[in-house]
XYZ file of C-alpha atoms in Angstrom:
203
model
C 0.000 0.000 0.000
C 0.909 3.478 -0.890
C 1.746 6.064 2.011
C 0.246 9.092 0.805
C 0.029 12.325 2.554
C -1.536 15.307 1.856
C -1.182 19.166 2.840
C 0.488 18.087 6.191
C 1.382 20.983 9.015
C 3.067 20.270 12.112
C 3.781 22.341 15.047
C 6.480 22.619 17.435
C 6.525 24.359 20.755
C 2.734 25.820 19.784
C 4.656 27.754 16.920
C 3.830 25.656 13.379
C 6.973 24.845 11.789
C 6.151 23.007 8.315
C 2.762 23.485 6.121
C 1.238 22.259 3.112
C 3.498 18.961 3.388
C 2.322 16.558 0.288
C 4.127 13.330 -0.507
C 3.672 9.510 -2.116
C 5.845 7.186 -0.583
C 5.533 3.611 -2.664
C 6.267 -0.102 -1.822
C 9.882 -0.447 -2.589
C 10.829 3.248 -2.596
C 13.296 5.724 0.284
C 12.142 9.022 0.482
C 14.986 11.172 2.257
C 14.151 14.279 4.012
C 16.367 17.208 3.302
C 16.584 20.582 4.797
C 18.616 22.970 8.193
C 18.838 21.966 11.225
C 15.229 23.133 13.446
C 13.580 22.959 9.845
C 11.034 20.238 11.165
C 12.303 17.321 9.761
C 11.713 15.303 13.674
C 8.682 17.083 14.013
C 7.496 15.794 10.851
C 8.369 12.293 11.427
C 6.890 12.598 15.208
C 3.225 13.572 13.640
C 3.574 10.280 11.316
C 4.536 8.068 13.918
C 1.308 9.089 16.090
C 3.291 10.664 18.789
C 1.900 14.438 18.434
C -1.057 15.456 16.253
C -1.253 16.923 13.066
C -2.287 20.675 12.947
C -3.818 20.517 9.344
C -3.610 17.352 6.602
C -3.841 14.124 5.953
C -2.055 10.745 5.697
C -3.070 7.034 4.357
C -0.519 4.549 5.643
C -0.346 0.965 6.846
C 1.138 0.635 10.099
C 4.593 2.427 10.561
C 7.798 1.528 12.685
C 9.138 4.544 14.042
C 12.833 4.437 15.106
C 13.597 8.084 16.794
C 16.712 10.071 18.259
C 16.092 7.842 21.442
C 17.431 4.144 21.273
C 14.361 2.592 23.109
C 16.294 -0.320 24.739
C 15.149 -1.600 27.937
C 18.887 -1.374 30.160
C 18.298 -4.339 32.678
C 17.383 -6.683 29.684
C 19.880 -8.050 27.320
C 20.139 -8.021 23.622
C 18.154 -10.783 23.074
C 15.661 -10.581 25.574
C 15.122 -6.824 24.376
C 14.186 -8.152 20.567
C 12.305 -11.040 22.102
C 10.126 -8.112 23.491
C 9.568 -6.609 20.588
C 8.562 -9.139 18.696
C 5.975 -10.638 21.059
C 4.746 -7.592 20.667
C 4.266 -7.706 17.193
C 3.707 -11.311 16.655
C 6.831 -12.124 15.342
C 7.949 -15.464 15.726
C 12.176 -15.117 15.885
C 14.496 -12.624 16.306
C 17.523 -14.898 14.845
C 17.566 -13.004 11.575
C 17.767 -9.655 13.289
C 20.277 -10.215 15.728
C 22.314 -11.594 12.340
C 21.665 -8.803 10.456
C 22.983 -6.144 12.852
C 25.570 -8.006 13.927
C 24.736 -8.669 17.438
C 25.171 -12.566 17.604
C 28.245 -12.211 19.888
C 26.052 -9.507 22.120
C 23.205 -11.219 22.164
C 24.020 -12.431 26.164
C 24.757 -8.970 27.001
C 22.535 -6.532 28.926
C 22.194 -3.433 27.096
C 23.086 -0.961 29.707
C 26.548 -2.414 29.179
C 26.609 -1.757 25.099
C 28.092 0.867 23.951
C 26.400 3.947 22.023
C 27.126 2.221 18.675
C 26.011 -0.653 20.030
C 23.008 0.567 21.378
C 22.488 2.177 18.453
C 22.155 -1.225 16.353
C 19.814 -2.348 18.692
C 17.628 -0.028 18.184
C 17.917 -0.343 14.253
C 17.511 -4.155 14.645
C 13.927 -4.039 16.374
C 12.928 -2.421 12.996
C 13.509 -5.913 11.578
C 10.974 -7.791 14.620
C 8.364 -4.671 13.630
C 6.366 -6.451 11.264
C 5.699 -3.364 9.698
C 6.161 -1.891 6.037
C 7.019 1.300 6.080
C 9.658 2.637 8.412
C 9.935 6.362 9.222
C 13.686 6.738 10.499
C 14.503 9.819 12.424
C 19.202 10.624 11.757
C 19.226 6.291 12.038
C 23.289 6.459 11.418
C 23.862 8.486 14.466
C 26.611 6.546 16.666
C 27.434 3.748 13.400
C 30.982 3.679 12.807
C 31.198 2.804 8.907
C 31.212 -0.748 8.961
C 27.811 -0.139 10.792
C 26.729 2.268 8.728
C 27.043 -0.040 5.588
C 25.105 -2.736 7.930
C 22.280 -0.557 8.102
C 22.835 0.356 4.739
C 22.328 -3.578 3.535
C 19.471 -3.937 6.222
C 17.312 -1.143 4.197
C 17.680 -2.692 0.663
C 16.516 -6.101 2.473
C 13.513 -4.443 3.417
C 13.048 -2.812 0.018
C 13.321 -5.864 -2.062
C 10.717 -7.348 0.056
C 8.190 -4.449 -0.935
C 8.983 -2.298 2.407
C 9.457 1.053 2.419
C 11.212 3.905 3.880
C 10.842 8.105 5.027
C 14.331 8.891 6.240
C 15.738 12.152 8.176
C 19.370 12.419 7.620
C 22.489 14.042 6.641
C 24.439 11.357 5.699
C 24.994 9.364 2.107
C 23.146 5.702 3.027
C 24.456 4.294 -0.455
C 20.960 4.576 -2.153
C 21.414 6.262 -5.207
C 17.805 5.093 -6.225
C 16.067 7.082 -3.385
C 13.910 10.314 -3.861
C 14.494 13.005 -1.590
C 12.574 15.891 -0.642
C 13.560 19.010 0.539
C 11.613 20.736 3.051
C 12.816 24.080 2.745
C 9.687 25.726 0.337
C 7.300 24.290 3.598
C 8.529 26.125 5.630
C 5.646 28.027 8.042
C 5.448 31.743 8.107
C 6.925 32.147 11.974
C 4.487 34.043 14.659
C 6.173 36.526 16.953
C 3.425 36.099 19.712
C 4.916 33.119 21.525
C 7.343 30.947 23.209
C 8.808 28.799 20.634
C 10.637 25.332 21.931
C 13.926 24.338 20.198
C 13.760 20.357 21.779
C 12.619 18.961 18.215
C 14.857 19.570 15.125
């Protein structure tokens, strides 16, 4: 199914940051979104993912796996017991393939308060792959990957691409996808009121 979304605003700190948003995002297609820093990329991505509403718009979408600036690992359990989690929760049967994929095999035993930020960070990436979901909205996913890691991720994504997934990506770093669209959000920019606190927390 096609993720289409139309005339999207979000809002950030009661001060709307992005408006008239439109996009199609197809089975087997990356969209990257492009733009400054505090543009409204996260915000954006937030509003998709169901974690703050939409001020004006709309959006068709099967269910979305959101994978933010925050890791989302439970410290006290280990590796494997933190994608067995996850997939219970979605009804996925094995976590094998993720662990594998990530390379996390030889962490798999360790709690993940004791991982480090890269490794944390993979983690994180890997419950993407015990989501069940299609479409993946990824909020800066490199952030802590050394380059082998990055090129893991990188592999990861076309996996899920080939197998009809797809993917809305915030980032400022060159994934290896020469096939993927991007979008810059620049010309959305909202029209800023001077009536107002504004919060910086969301970029």
């Amino acid at each position: 199914m096609d993720m289409v979304a139309t005339n999207l605003a979000v809002a950030r700190g009661g001060q709307r940051v992005l408006e008239g948003v439109s996009f199609r995002l197809t089975p087997g297609e990356v969209l990257v979104l492009r733009g400054a820093n505090g543009i409204g990329k996260t915000t954006l991505l937030r509003a998709l993912a169901g974690l703050q509403p939409f001020e004006a718009g709309k959006v068709v979408a099967d269910d979305m796996a959101y994978a933010g600036h925050a890791n989302g690992v439970k410290a006290m359990l280990t590796v494997r017991e933190n994608l067995g989690f996850w997939a219970a929760v979605n009804g996925v049967a094995e976590v094998e393939a993720a662990l594998t994929a990530l390379d996390l095999v030889t962490l798999r035993d360790r709690r993940a308060a004791d991982l480090s930020a890269g490794q944390k960070r993979r983690l994180a990436l890997a419950r993407l792959l015990v989501s069940g979901r299609m479409v993946w909205l990824l909020d800066e996913p490199t952030v802590s990957l050394d380059a082998a890691s990055v090129a893991l991720f990188g592999a990861v994504l076309r996996g899920h691409l080939v197998r009809g997934g797809s993917a809305l990506i915030a980032t400022h770093i060159d994934l290896g996808l020469p096939e993927a669209r991007e979008t810059d959000l620049t010309p959305y920019r909202a029209v800023q009121r001077l009536d107002g606190a504004f919060d910086e927390a969301f970029a």
